């Protein structure tokens, strides 16, 4: 594993861990947002948890810098979609600011983790 990929892989592992936790216990996502814990919200939270598990694991096991860049792009896109959807769903609620900050912040962290990968590819490292 190249050191340039380490930040993205660590963020992938953290994302996957969070995803497993949310899939097992949806309240980890639902309580801070106060979206409710009815059946529909529990199902959606579990889906988000499973999506995060898969996207995080993909970042961990991506076999090359280019594959890892794609995995990070998927993760960033997912987080930005969460930012938009939750921002709209929480409009007018006090939880909105914190929720949007967390989802957008995670997107930014993941995007930043791809920066070293861009540099290694520009140098011709295709491993």
Coordinates of C-alpha atoms in Angstrom, one line a residue:
X1 CA 0.0 0.0 0.0
X2 CA 1.4 3.4 -1.0
X3 CA 1.5 6.1 1.6
X4 CA -0.3 8.5 -0.7
X5 CA -3.3 6.2 -0.5
X6 CA -3.3 5.9 3.2
X7 CA -5.6 8.9 4.1
X8 CA -8.3 7.7 1.6
X9 CA -8.1 4.1 2.9
X10 CA -8.4 5.2 6.5
X11 CA -11.4 7.3 5.7
X12 CA -12.8 4.3 3.8
X13 CA -12.4 2.1 6.9
X14 CA -14.0 4.7 9.1
X15 CA -16.9 5.1 6.7
X16 CA -17.4 1.3 6.5
X17 CA -17.3 1.1 10.3
X18 CA -19.9 3.8 10.6
X19 CA -22.0 2.1 7.9
X20 CA -22.0 -1.2 9.8
X21 CA -22.9 0.5 13.0
X22 CA -25.9 2.4 11.3
X23 CA -27.1 -0.7 9.6
X24 CA -27.1 -2.5 12.9
X25 CA -28.5 0.4 14.9
X26 CA -30.2 3.0 12.7
X27 CA -30.8 5.3 15.7
X28 CA -27.1 6.3 15.4
X29 CA -28.2 8.2 12.3
X30 CA -31.8 9.0 13.1
X31 CA -31.5 10.4 16.7
X32 CA -29.1 13.2 15.9
X33 CA -31.2 14.3 13.0
X34 CA -34.5 13.7 14.8
X35 CA -36.1 12.4 11.7
X36 CA -38.1 9.9 13.6
X37 CA -37.7 6.1 14.2
X38 CA -40.7 4.8 12.4
X39 CA -40.4 1.8 10.1
X40 CA -39.8 3.8 6.9
X41 CA -37.0 5.8 8.5
X42 CA -35.4 2.7 10.0
X43 CA -35.3 1.0 6.6
X44 CA -33.8 4.1 4.9
X45 CA -31.2 4.5 7.6
X46 CA -30.2 0.9 7.2
X47 CA -29.9 1.4 3.4
X48 CA -27.7 4.4 4.0
X49 CA -25.6 2.3 6.5
X50 CA -25.2 -0.5 3.9
X51 CA -24.3 2.0 1.2
X52 CA -21.7 3.5 3.4
X53 CA -20.3 0.1 4.3
X54 CA -19.9 -0.9 0.7
X55 CA -18.4 2.4 -0.5
X56 CA -16.0 2.5 2.5
X57 CA -14.8 -1.0 1.9
X58 CA -14.3 -0.2 -1.8
X59 CA -12.0 2.6 -0.7
X60 CA -10.1 0.2 1.5
X61 CA -9.6 -2.5 -1.1
X62 CA -9.3 -0.5 -4.3
X63 CA -6.4 -2.1 -6.2
X64 CA -4.9 1.0 -7.9
X65 CA -4.8 4.8 -7.5
X66 CA -7.2 5.2 -10.3
X67 CA -9.7 2.7 -8.8
X68 CA -9.3 4.4 -5.4
X69 CA -10.0 7.8 -7.0
X70 CA -13.2 6.4 -8.5
X71 CA -14.2 5.0 -5.1
X72 CA -13.5 8.3 -3.4
X73 CA -15.5 10.1 -6.0
X74 CA -18.5 7.8 -5.3
X75 CA -18.1 8.4 -1.6
X76 CA -17.9 12.2 -2.1
X77 CA -21.0 12.1 -4.3
X78 CA -22.9 10.1 -1.7
X79 CA -22.0 12.5 1.0
X80 CA -23.0 15.5 -1.1
X81 CA -26.3 13.8 -1.9
X82 CA -26.8 13.3 1.8
X83 CA -26.1 17.0 2.4
X84 CA -28.7 18.1 -0.1
X85 CA -31.4 15.6 0.9
X86 CA -31.0 16.0 4.6
X87 CA -30.6 19.7 4.2
X88 CA -34.0 19.9 2.5
X89 CA -35.6 17.3 4.9
X90 CA -34.5 19.3 7.9
X91 CA -35.4 22.7 6.7
X92 CA -36.5 24.9 9.6
X93 CA -35.2 22.5 12.2
X94 CA -32.3 23.2 14.6
X95 CA -30.6 19.9 13.6
X96 CA -30.1 21.1 10.0
X97 CA -26.9 23.1 10.5
X98 CA -25.0 20.4 12.3
X99 CA -26.3 17.6 10.0
X100 CA -25.3 19.6 6.8
X101 CA -21.9 20.5 8.4
X102 CA -21.1 16.8 9.2
X103 CA -22.2 15.5 5.8
X104 CA -20.5 18.3 3.8
X105 CA -17.4 18.1 6.0
X106 CA -17.0 14.3 5.4
X107 CA -17.4 14.9 1.7
X108 CA -14.6 17.5 1.9
X109 CA -12.3 15.3 3.9
X110 CA -12.8 12.4 1.5
X111 CA -12.3 14.7 -1.5
X112 CA -9.1 16.0 0.1
X113 CA -7.8 12.5 0.6
X114 CA -7.9 12.0 -3.2
X115 CA -5.5 14.9 -3.8
X116 CA -2.3 12.8 -3.2
X117 CA -3.7 10.2 -5.6
X118 CA -4.0 12.8 -8.3
X119 CA -0.3 13.7 -7.8
X120 CA 0.9 10.1 -8.0
X121 CA -1.1 9.5 -11.2
X122 CA 0.3 12.6 -12.7
X123 CA 3.8 11.2 -12.1
X124 CA 2.9 8.1 -14.0
X125 CA 2.4 5.7 -11.1
X126 CA -0.4 3.4 -12.3
X127 CA -0.1 0.8 -9.5

